[in-house]
Amino acid sequence: MHGDTELLSAVVKGCRDAIIVCTNDGEIVTWNPGAESVYGWEADEAIGNHASITAPPERREEIDIIAGAARRDESTPAYDTVRVRASGEAFPASIVGFPVKSPGGEIVGFATIERDVSDRVNTADALRKALADAQLANNAKSRFLANISHELRTPLNAIVGMTSLAIEEELSPLVRDYLETSRDAADTLSMLVNNVLDYSKIESGELELDVATFAPDELVASVVRAYDPVALQKGITLRKIAPADRGPLIVSGDAVRLRQALSNLVDNALKFTDKGEVSIEFKVSSADDRNCEIEFRVHDTGVGVSDSNLAMILAPFTQADGSSTRRHGGAGLGLAVTRRLIHSFGGELSVESEPGQGSCFSFIAKLARAETPTTFDGAKARVLVVEDTPANRKLLDRVLSKKGHFLVYAHNGAEAIREYQAAEFDIVLMDVQMPIMDGLEATREIRAIERERGDGKVVPIVAMTAHGMRADRQQCLQAGMTDYLSKPIDLGRLTAVVEQAAQGLSGSEEKRSAQEETSAMADKPTSVQNGKPEPIDLRKALDRLRGDEALLADIIGFYQRDHLDLCKQADAALEQGDWNALSRAAHSLKGLASNFDAQGVVDLAADLESSSLKGDRESLTPQLRELQQAAVVLSERLNGWLAEHRAPDA
């Protein structure tokens, strides 16, 4: 026992922490060398004084609390507080208390072990200051990035704008290709600058949401329309998948940021997909009278991502393949921006992927419900547009959306049936010749669906086709179509037919007879001289557009942007022996040229379209070269018209 006492005494004397023993009344009876070092009082100076000499006035009640706990045979857990040295200097301390008992077990006082934690506190303060300084520096960096990105936008907009104007001039094919490459590069750079600007705004807390009402269905359709040309150029199907039971849902939120998030995901999917399809699917996952949650999914059949790289691709400035020889470019910022944008909608970006099989990016946006219109005001209609040619979709969108009509798009007959079953429409504008399922078969399927419903409702289906003979018209009517618009489409007839449908009038009351339609087609020039179409006369096109030269210039712009891509697709299809793809490219070129009554190009395209299905490469090659030459000549003549009709100060 005596040895244990000596050992304990040695520990107390050797401990660097202050060990103080007091009576139940708080009088100090033991003051070890550690206490001398911590507080600055020698043992003979401290012993006999009350323990409160170590505490500042506002902390002296702590001594009573420790003593009270000891009398109840309870320890006081370690806690951080403030103590005072003999010099009057206050310092941070950590203290633990416990009762002291006599050999007989009687509580005779209490003891504390007290440690000077100045070093720990100073280190923590330094870390907090360093963190605050780093945050300030990070905010400064973010503000700098936001400012410099904003400054970069101005010259970039000028580059893109001036390049687009230059492309509209009369140019050689080589120079035009140079300028189009420059414009594509500028567009890519603009997207990168926008992503950097958004990321820096998010980091610095300056990104503000602009809340407005919008229709999710229309928003998704606008994203599909925007990326249609990219998908077409790569030979990929881009489609929208809407919920089968959806109604005309209207919500409140930041449509611009939501569209940006979806656009980034679609752009990423198209970048890493070389064949197959990319789809945007959305559905309402939950809803009440005031709020709703909409799930968005972007699925692709691209290269996919391994499990080890899934977390990496969502981090800023990183890519799954970071090597200098990677196939796909980019700064690795798009998904990071998208993830932050989705956070602003109360959602989280999720990824499911399998290498070689594709990826699916999904998130839920929490939005407020807005008042849903039950009927269209005036002559506003809900229109299902079934058209496989991007330029024609752009034209219809430009004309009908401007008049307030709501358009939903399908790229072929099969998609048209899905859209028709998913929502109610006032009218269907149906292209006749399309891949996967043509317009005639789609119309028969829709009419069968209507008969099965048994409610007596028959939605007008209006054919849109470049085939203008009486037999073609009769074939459309026999399939169940109610009216017929011959391409190139007369805008007066188009708007009249849509407005009739919006007002609940019959779409079968025709403005012109079949004979007049046939005669109109018969009046068009059909000759081709030396592989070049005869000089074009755009007066008929202007008549159909009701004299709108600006709209005609837009349609010419559609042709200039799309015809070179279609010619390249035709070349690739011929090289690969993909006769269906060659036929589709020829069909699309035919539709583009028909807008300008360029019958020579239309005839060459129609011949190639029908001949391609025979698969005779030797005869198809000269046909394609003749069509491509005629398409370039038409482009040059259209540029000439633009030069003559552009305002002098434009």
XYZ file of C-alpha atoms in Angstrom:
650
model
C 0.000 0.000 0.000
C 2.855 2.300 0.953
C 4.473 1.670 -2.418
C 1.272 2.571 -4.251
C 1.096 5.870 -2.375
C 4.659 6.709 -3.329
C 3.952 5.809 -6.971
C 0.842 8.003 -7.041
C 2.793 10.888 -5.478
C 5.461 10.544 -8.158
C 2.815 10.661 -10.909
C 1.234 13.802 -9.434
C 4.613 15.519 -9.178
C 5.682 14.493 -12.668
C 2.436 15.408 -14.458
C 2.691 18.541 -16.634
C -1.012 19.262 -16.156
C -2.200 21.104 -13.052
C -3.491 18.686 -10.389
C -5.296 20.524 -7.615
C -6.890 18.896 -4.547
C -9.386 20.857 -2.422
C -11.509 20.271 0.646
C -15.275 20.148 0.365
C -15.262 23.894 1.087
C -12.919 24.563 -1.824
C -9.698 25.190 0.116
C -6.592 24.124 -1.827
C -4.588 21.388 -0.051
C -2.507 19.990 -2.924
C -0.794 22.017 -5.691
C 1.548 19.989 -7.911
C 4.513 21.309 -9.955
C 2.299 21.199 -13.057
C -0.061 23.690 -11.359
C 2.931 25.923 -10.558
C 3.904 25.861 -14.236
C 0.379 26.469 -15.555
C -0.726 29.177 -13.100
C 2.526 30.797 -11.909
C 1.845 30.447 -8.194
C 4.240 28.434 -6.077
C 2.681 25.677 -3.930
C 3.142 27.583 -0.658
C 1.422 30.607 -2.253
C -1.608 28.638 -3.492
C -2.199 26.152 -0.667
C -4.690 27.486 1.845
C -6.401 29.758 -0.676
C -9.802 29.079 -2.182
C -9.783 27.352 -5.564
C -11.581 30.339 -7.058
C -8.234 32.180 -7.325
C -7.731 30.349 -10.641
C -11.066 31.438 -12.170
C -12.135 34.831 -13.497
C -15.113 36.356 -11.627
C -17.662 35.286 -14.229
C -16.445 31.662 -14.039
C -16.130 31.159 -10.228
C -19.470 29.386 -9.953
C -17.849 26.504 -11.841
C -15.866 25.714 -8.663
C -19.100 25.314 -6.703
C -20.558 23.101 -9.444
C -17.528 20.762 -9.354
C -17.587 20.661 -5.520
C -21.327 19.943 -5.482
C -20.930 17.086 -7.946
C -18.128 15.607 -5.838
C -20.260 15.694 -2.685
C -22.842 13.644 -4.651
C -20.029 11.227 -5.540
C -20.188 12.342 -9.190
C -17.391 13.262 -11.561
C -17.441 16.359 -13.768
C -16.759 15.470 -17.426
C -14.015 17.368 -19.239
C -15.096 20.758 -20.498
C -13.440 23.832 -22.014
C -13.397 27.070 -20.054
C -11.196 30.065 -19.172
C -8.742 30.364 -16.250
C -6.457 33.134 -14.914
C -2.727 32.977 -14.170
C -1.028 34.735 -11.235
C -0.062 37.476 -13.691
C -3.743 38.152 -14.457
C -3.470 36.667 -17.957
C -6.552 34.705 -19.013
C -6.020 31.508 -20.999
C -8.177 28.662 -22.383
C -8.222 25.536 -20.222
C -9.712 22.072 -20.260
C -10.851 20.779 -16.826
C -12.112 17.483 -15.421
C -13.264 17.048 -11.772
C -13.833 14.065 -9.466
C -14.442 13.373 -5.725
C -11.628 12.561 -3.255
C -12.330 9.864 -0.611
C -10.671 8.876 2.681
C -9.447 5.308 3.243
C -12.797 4.640 4.887
C -14.688 5.764 1.772
C -15.826 9.115 3.096
C -15.873 12.008 0.566
C -13.421 14.548 1.958
C -13.033 16.865 -1.020
C -12.574 17.103 -4.758
C -9.723 17.245 -7.228
C -9.322 18.712 -10.716
C -6.933 18.075 -13.534
C -6.523 21.275 -15.539
C -4.706 21.629 -18.880
C -3.607 24.764 -20.694
C -5.042 24.345 -24.239
C -3.770 27.631 -25.658
C -1.828 25.881 -28.429
C -4.881 23.909 -29.519
C -7.162 26.954 -29.508
C -4.599 29.108 -31.314
C -4.209 26.421 -33.946
C -7.985 26.195 -34.385
C -8.221 29.993 -34.646
C -5.472 29.991 -37.251
C -7.276 27.292 -39.204
C -10.544 29.228 -39.081
C -8.792 32.364 -40.289
C -7.052 30.427 -43.041
C -10.384 28.939 -44.083
C -12.005 32.375 -44.124
C -9.103 33.767 -46.162
C -9.364 30.834 -48.563
C -13.106 31.415 -48.916
C -12.498 35.079 -49.662
C -9.869 34.119 -52.229
C -12.202 31.541 -53.759
C -14.994 34.111 -53.970
C -12.571 36.551 -55.566
C -11.574 33.872 -58.071
C -15.215 33.131 -58.815
C -15.972 36.820 -59.302
C -12.968 37.092 -61.596
C -14.136 34.095 -63.633
C -17.628 35.553 -63.825
C -16.287 38.909 -64.984
C -13.821 37.528 -67.511
C -16.399 35.072 -68.860
C -18.852 37.930 -69.268
C -16.207 39.984 -71.083
C -15.425 37.052 -73.379
C -19.066 36.785 -74.401
C -19.074 40.142 -76.216
C -16.345 39.376 -78.780
C -17.603 35.806 -79.094
C -21.090 36.997 -79.970
C -19.559 39.257 -82.605
C -17.510 36.373 -84.034
C -20.537 34.071 -84.217
C -22.781 36.783 -85.627
C -20.349 38.059 -88.251
C -19.429 34.526 -89.310
C -23.121 33.682 -89.760
C -23.583 36.809 -91.887
C -20.508 35.971 -93.940
C -21.846 32.488 -94.640
C -24.935 34.058 -96.208
C -22.778 35.802 -98.837
C -21.938 34.318 -102.230
C -18.971 32.089 -101.466
C -17.042 29.224 -102.962
C -17.751 25.821 -101.359
C -14.233 25.748 -99.856
C -14.517 29.173 -98.204
C -18.019 28.317 -96.984
C -16.650 25.146 -95.380
C -13.912 27.211 -93.663
C -16.468 29.650 -92.261
C -18.857 26.928 -91.107
C -15.988 25.201 -89.303
C -15.111 28.513 -87.641
C -18.725 29.038 -86.595
C -18.920 25.537 -85.103
C -15.717 26.164 -83.155
C -17.069 29.510 -81.920
C -20.309 27.836 -80.821
C -18.304 25.269 -78.852
C -16.240 28.022 -77.248
C -19.418 29.937 -76.371
C -20.810 26.878 -74.585
C -17.569 26.526 -72.601
C -17.603 30.210 -71.613
C -21.241 29.944 -70.551
C -20.457 26.901 -68.404
C -17.515 28.675 -66.744
C -19.679 31.734 -66.096
C -22.484 29.669 -64.578
C -20.102 27.609 -62.451
C -18.419 30.721 -61.090
C -21.795 32.332 -60.355
C -22.912 29.231 -58.484
C -19.683 29.091 -56.466
C -19.903 32.765 -55.497
C -23.606 32.486 -54.659
C -24.613 34.960 -57.368
C -26.766 32.647 -59.487
C -30.370 33.800 -59.222
C -33.365 31.831 -60.452
C -35.838 33.590 -62.738
C -39.209 32.085 -61.875
C -41.904 31.978 -64.574
C -44.671 29.637 -65.716
C -43.944 27.078 -68.433
C -45.056 23.722 -69.800
C -42.512 20.900 -69.205
C -43.753 19.159 -72.346
C -42.937 22.205 -74.463
C -39.599 22.734 -72.725
C -38.435 19.188 -73.489
C -39.654 19.544 -77.077
C -37.590 22.728 -77.465
C -34.449 20.897 -76.321
C -35.097 18.129 -78.850
C -35.593 20.696 -81.623
C -32.360 22.486 -80.724
C -30.259 19.304 -80.917
C -32.030 17.700 -83.868
C -29.404 18.912 -86.380
C -26.554 17.487 -84.269
C -28.288 14.115 -83.992
C -29.099 14.135 -87.707
C -25.477 14.844 -88.583
C -24.294 11.864 -86.489
C -27.063 9.566 -87.732
C -28.525 9.242 -84.218
C -32.204 9.233 -83.289
C -33.101 11.943 -80.768
C -36.573 11.615 -79.301
C -38.812 12.704 -76.473
C -40.651 10.180 -74.289
C -43.644 11.734 -72.549
C -45.820 10.090 -69.878
C -48.754 8.170 -71.328
C -51.252 9.769 -68.948
C -50.020 13.350 -69.060
C -52.359 16.302 -69.354
C -51.572 19.934 -70.158
C -49.353 20.478 -67.072
C -48.198 24.044 -66.353
C -45.599 24.671 -63.625
C -43.710 27.583 -62.116
C -39.902 27.647 -61.980
C -36.777 28.760 -63.829
C -37.381 27.330 -67.300
C -34.113 28.776 -68.632
C -31.951 26.979 -66.060
C -33.939 23.761 -66.357
C -33.549 23.860 -70.145
C -29.823 24.498 -69.660
C -29.480 21.448 -67.396
C -31.317 19.232 -69.899
C -29.354 20.704 -72.810
C -26.052 19.949 -71.071
C -27.141 16.342 -70.497
C -28.326 15.908 -74.103
C -25.160 17.532 -75.442
C -23.075 15.168 -73.320
C -25.113 12.153 -74.460
C -24.747 13.065 -78.147
C -21.020 13.653 -77.707
C -20.437 10.125 -76.387
C -22.916 8.304 -78.646
C -21.878 7.220 -82.144
C -24.892 5.077 -83.018
C -28.323 4.230 -81.698
C -30.393 6.873 -79.954
C -30.628 9.507 -77.259
C -33.951 10.031 -75.493
C -35.347 12.554 -73.012
C -38.033 11.107 -70.783
C -40.056 12.965 -68.191
C -42.898 12.112 -65.863
C -44.622 13.503 -62.777
C -43.362 11.462 -59.820
C -45.552 13.172 -57.203
C -47.954 16.104 -57.100
C -50.526 17.884 -54.973
C -52.581 21.036 -55.453
C -49.602 23.352 -54.932
C -46.402 21.490 -55.841
C -45.140 18.719 -58.054
C -41.965 16.731 -58.606
C -41.005 15.919 -62.189
C -38.432 13.245 -62.960
C -36.257 13.804 -66.041
C -34.145 11.026 -67.585
C -31.654 11.375 -70.446
C -30.687 7.959 -71.803
C -28.121 7.164 -74.487
C -26.661 4.102 -76.187
C -23.123 5.490 -76.075
C -19.799 4.326 -74.664
C -20.949 4.208 -71.037
C -18.932 4.815 -67.871
C -17.305 2.315 -65.500
C -18.262 2.258 -61.807
C -14.841 3.568 -60.823
C -15.298 6.673 -62.976
C -18.912 7.538 -62.084
C -18.000 9.867 -59.210
C -15.187 11.444 -61.214
C -17.327 12.635 -64.135
C -19.488 14.773 -61.834
C -16.487 16.668 -60.440
C -15.530 19.961 -62.113
C -12.749 20.026 -64.728
C -12.464 16.225 -64.888
C -13.300 13.561 -67.462
C -13.435 9.798 -67.255
C -10.728 9.722 -69.932
C -8.228 12.390 -68.994
C -5.514 11.295 -71.426
C -4.147 13.555 -74.137
C -5.335 11.050 -76.755
C -8.988 10.941 -75.673
C -11.554 10.843 -78.502
C -14.050 13.237 -76.960
C -13.146 16.819 -76.120
C -14.450 19.272 -73.551
C -13.316 20.881 -70.320
C -15.167 18.433 -68.093
C -17.295 21.243 -66.684
C -20.746 20.657 -68.196
C -21.880 17.938 -65.799
C -20.533 19.830 -62.785
C -22.573 22.887 -63.795
C -25.597 20.690 -64.460
C -25.311 19.102 -61.021
C -25.228 22.514 -59.333
C -28.179 23.739 -61.415
C -30.177 20.666 -60.429
C -29.398 21.407 -56.770
C -31.149 24.752 -57.245
C -34.310 22.797 -58.122
C -34.027 20.717 -54.949
C -32.820 17.650 -56.841
C -29.739 15.457 -57.167
C -28.149 14.205 -60.386
C -27.970 10.390 -60.525
C -26.072 8.253 -63.025
C -26.566 4.669 -64.127
C -24.112 3.368 -66.686
C -22.512 0.288 -68.127
C -19.444 0.427 -70.381
C -20.394 -0.295 -73.980
C -24.136 -0.188 -73.230
C -24.798 3.496 -72.560
C -25.723 5.781 -69.689
C -28.805 7.231 -68.028
C -28.639 10.571 -66.202
C -31.701 11.382 -64.108
C -32.899 13.961 -61.601
C -36.084 15.211 -59.958
C -37.021 18.896 -60.170
C -39.271 20.263 -57.432
C -41.573 22.857 -58.969
C -44.679 24.804 -58.033
C -47.886 24.078 -59.895
C -49.432 26.908 -61.894
C -52.944 27.277 -63.182
C -53.512 24.820 -66.017
C -55.508 26.138 -68.972
C -58.359 23.816 -69.876
C -59.049 25.337 -73.263
C -57.095 27.324 -75.788
C -57.934 31.009 -76.071
C -59.242 32.108 -79.461
C -57.622 30.215 -82.313
C -54.860 28.581 -80.267
C -54.435 24.875 -81.028
C -52.476 21.951 -79.676
C -50.736 20.568 -82.761
C -48.923 17.261 -83.216
C -46.296 17.788 -85.935
C -45.017 14.558 -87.475
C -42.041 15.481 -89.659
C -38.603 13.918 -90.078
C -36.821 16.860 -91.749
C -35.330 19.405 -89.295
C -35.699 22.358 -91.683
C -39.413 21.678 -92.131
C -39.874 21.392 -88.359
C -38.134 24.739 -87.920
C -40.410 26.360 -90.506
C -43.575 25.022 -88.891
C -42.351 26.052 -85.470
C -41.511 29.560 -86.690
C -44.936 30.067 -88.252
C -47.300 28.323 -85.840
C -45.599 29.087 -82.520
C -45.572 32.761 -83.472
C -49.359 32.602 -83.668
C -49.579 31.090 -80.193
C -50.201 27.458 -81.108
C -48.628 24.730 -78.938
C -46.561 22.233 -80.943
C -45.474 18.716 -79.999
C -43.056 16.956 -82.365
C -42.634 13.385 -83.567
C -39.918 12.284 -85.992
C -41.719 9.309 -87.523
C -45.027 7.478 -87.494
C -44.168 5.271 -84.532
C -43.374 8.299 -82.359
C -46.566 9.970 -83.609
C -48.685 7.107 -82.283
C -46.997 7.308 -78.867
C -47.541 11.063 -78.683
C -51.145 10.744 -79.836
C -51.896 8.191 -77.114
C -50.187 10.327 -74.468
C -52.169 13.562 -74.891
C -55.076 15.237 -76.632
C -54.506 17.234 -79.819
C -56.662 19.524 -81.920
C -54.920 18.574 -85.168
C -52.145 16.349 -86.529
C -49.841 17.579 -89.324
C -48.520 14.351 -90.848
C -45.605 13.983 -93.233
C -46.244 11.036 -95.537
C -42.810 9.614 -96.254
C -40.726 8.967 -93.118
C -38.364 6.279 -91.782
C -39.483 3.494 -89.407
C -43.217 4.093 -90.061
C -44.672 6.309 -92.784
C -47.544 8.728 -92.393
C -50.136 6.523 -94.085
C -49.578 3.603 -91.705
C -49.480 5.940 -88.722
C -52.801 7.466 -89.750
C -54.428 4.035 -90.036
C -53.162 3.169 -86.547
C -54.485 6.439 -85.090
C -57.903 5.894 -86.643
C -57.963 2.365 -85.199
C -57.175 3.799 -81.757
C -60.052 6.265 -82.125
C -62.465 3.481 -83.065
C -61.402 1.475 -80.009
C -62.059 4.467 -77.759
C -65.612 4.630 -79.039
C -66.188 8.258 -78.009
C -66.841 9.393 -81.577
C -63.988 11.910 -81.552
C -61.978 12.104 -84.790
C -58.957 14.420 -84.766
C -58.157 16.068 -88.125
C -55.028 14.591 -89.702
C -53.584 16.745 -92.485
C -51.102 15.236 -94.909
C -47.922 17.139 -95.775
C -46.127 15.735 -98.800
C -44.265 16.708 -101.934
C -46.252 14.136 -103.941
C -48.961 16.271 -105.531
C -50.767 13.968 -107.955
C -54.448 13.102 -107.590
C -53.605 9.451 -106.856
C -51.340 10.507 -103.974
C -54.090 12.672 -102.535
C -56.601 9.863 -102.829
C -54.227 7.477 -101.088
C -53.951 9.883 -98.133
C -57.723 10.275 -97.842
C -58.240 6.508 -98.001
C -55.785 6.060 -95.120
C -58.020 8.270 -92.991
C -56.505 11.733 -93.454
C -58.958 14.625 -93.560
C -57.009 17.156 -95.613
C -53.926 17.583 -97.722
C -51.169 20.204 -97.851
C -48.815 19.973 -100.790
C -45.154 20.806 -100.230
C -43.889 23.465 -100.456
C -46.567 24.418 -97.965
C -48.675 27.524 -98.485
C -48.677 29.367 -95.157
C -52.152 30.743 -95.727
C -53.598 27.264 -96.117
C -51.518 25.967 -93.219
C -52.678 28.595 -90.743
C -56.288 28.344 -91.968
C -56.371 24.576 -91.469
C -54.832 24.816 -87.970
C -57.156 27.637 -86.896
C -60.175 25.689 -88.167
C -59.108 22.782 -85.977
C -58.617 25.096 -82.982
C -62.155 26.377 -83.393
C -63.561 22.868 -83.651
C -64.442 23.201 -87.345
C -64.139 20.360 -89.802
C -60.760 20.034 -91.416
C -62.211 18.299 -94.435
C -63.671 21.449 -95.999
C -61.098 22.072 -98.692
C -59.915 25.410 -99.967
C -58.890 23.995 -103.329
C -59.976 21.027 -105.308
C -57.828 18.039 -106.076
C -57.682 19.204 -109.670
C -56.308 22.582 -108.548
C -53.659 20.847 -106.412
C -52.679 18.667 -109.354
C -52.614 21.634 -111.713
C -50.443 23.575 -109.306
C -47.921 20.764 -109.365
C -48.158 20.455 -113.123
C -47.306 24.147 -113.573
C -43.910 23.750 -111.920
C -40.819 23.528 -114.154
C -39.299 20.087 -114.305
C -36.398 20.402 -116.727
C -32.737 20.136 -115.837
C -30.088 21.604 -118.121
C -26.528 20.249 -118.016
C -27.058 18.856 -114.527
C -28.141 22.253 -113.210
C -31.643 23.385 -112.327
C -33.206 26.159 -114.319
C -33.009 29.661 -112.763
C -35.349 29.822 -109.803
C -38.147 32.298 -109.315
C -38.867 32.885 -105.637
C -42.047 34.871 -106.273
C -44.194 31.762 -105.803
C -42.412 31.007 -102.536
C -43.052 34.570 -101.369
C -46.699 34.245 -102.332
C -47.014 31.140 -100.157
C -45.295 33.040 -97.319
C -47.650 35.998 -97.771
C -44.787 38.242 -98.881
C -42.706 37.694 -95.718
C -39.153 38.166 -97.054
C -37.641 37.771 -93.580
C -39.253 34.352 -93.237
C -38.046 33.375 -96.705
C -34.530 34.418 -95.688
C -34.855 32.169 -92.634
C -35.944 29.240 -94.813
C -32.971 29.877 -97.099
C -30.790 29.813 -93.995
C -32.287 26.414 -93.082
C -31.363 25.136 -96.537
C -27.829 26.526 -96.405
C -27.192 24.908 -93.013
C -28.778 21.540 -93.757
C -28.099 20.708 -97.413
C -24.335 20.240 -96.961
C -24.912 17.905 -93.998
C -27.424 15.907 -96.024
C -24.981 15.654 -98.931
C -22.296 14.367 -96.547
C -24.751 11.853 -95.084
C -25.602 10.675 -98.575
C -21.890 10.226 -99.369
C -21.396 8.188 -96.204
C -24.486 6.082 -96.893
C -23.317 5.360 -100.440
C -19.855 4.406 -99.205
C -21.313 2.070 -96.563
C -23.998 0.641 -98.811
C -26.750 1.876 -96.466
C -29.454 2.316 -99.086
C -32.201 3.245 -96.618
C -30.055 6.060 -95.215
C -29.292 7.230 -98.759
C -33.007 7.267 -99.588
C -33.789 9.279 -96.445
C -31.086 11.847 -97.220
C -32.412 12.250 -100.762
C -35.961 12.582 -99.437
C -34.892 15.328 -97.026
C -33.045 17.194 -99.791
C -36.142 16.967 -101.921
C -38.221 18.542 -99.174
C -35.701 21.348 -98.659
C -35.536 22.219 -102.356
C -39.301 22.131 -102.809
C -39.623 25.232 -100.606
C -38.091 27.254 -103.460
C -39.892 25.566 -106.403
C -36.457 24.294 -107.494
C -38.013 21.463 -109.440
C -34.749 20.409 -111.033
C -33.231 19.602 -107.641
C -36.517 18.089 -106.477
C -36.602 15.735 -109.481
C -32.969 14.691 -109.082
C -33.555 13.992 -105.392
C -36.751 12.071 -106.128
C -34.937 9.938 -108.725
C -32.122 9.165 -106.269
C -34.666 8.431 -103.531
C -36.413 5.784 -105.599
C -33.243 4.404 -107.233
C -31.381 4.019 -103.941
C -33.698 1.231 -102.828
C -32.398 -0.877 -105.745
C -28.892 -0.769 -104.290
C -26.977 -0.381 -107.587
C -23.841 1.491 -106.492
C -22.551 2.068 -110.027
C -25.682 3.894 -111.163
C -26.255 5.650 -107.845
C -22.829 7.319 -107.728
C -23.360 9.565 -110.786
C -26.917 10.285 -109.663
C -25.693 11.473 -106.279
C -22.926 13.611 -107.835
C -25.438 15.266 -110.140
C -27.782 15.976 -107.244
C -24.967 17.387 -105.102
C -23.854 19.671 -107.941
C -27.407 20.897 -108.448
C -27.831 21.469 -104.707
C -24.666 23.628 -104.621
C -25.860 25.645 -107.629
C -29.210 26.190 -105.914
C -27.350 27.345 -102.795
C -25.394 29.896 -104.830
C -28.564 31.238 -106.435
C -30.266 31.515 -103.083
C -27.252 33.467 -101.818
C -27.695 35.754 -104.791
C -31.298 36.415 -103.817
C -30.215 37.205 -100.262
C -27.579 39.643 -101.525
C -30.124 41.456 -103.691
C -32.782 41.715 -100.977
C -30.664 42.494 -97.942
C -31.032 46.001 -96.627
C -28.044 48.277 -97.554
C -27.161 48.921 -93.902
C -27.537 45.261 -92.865
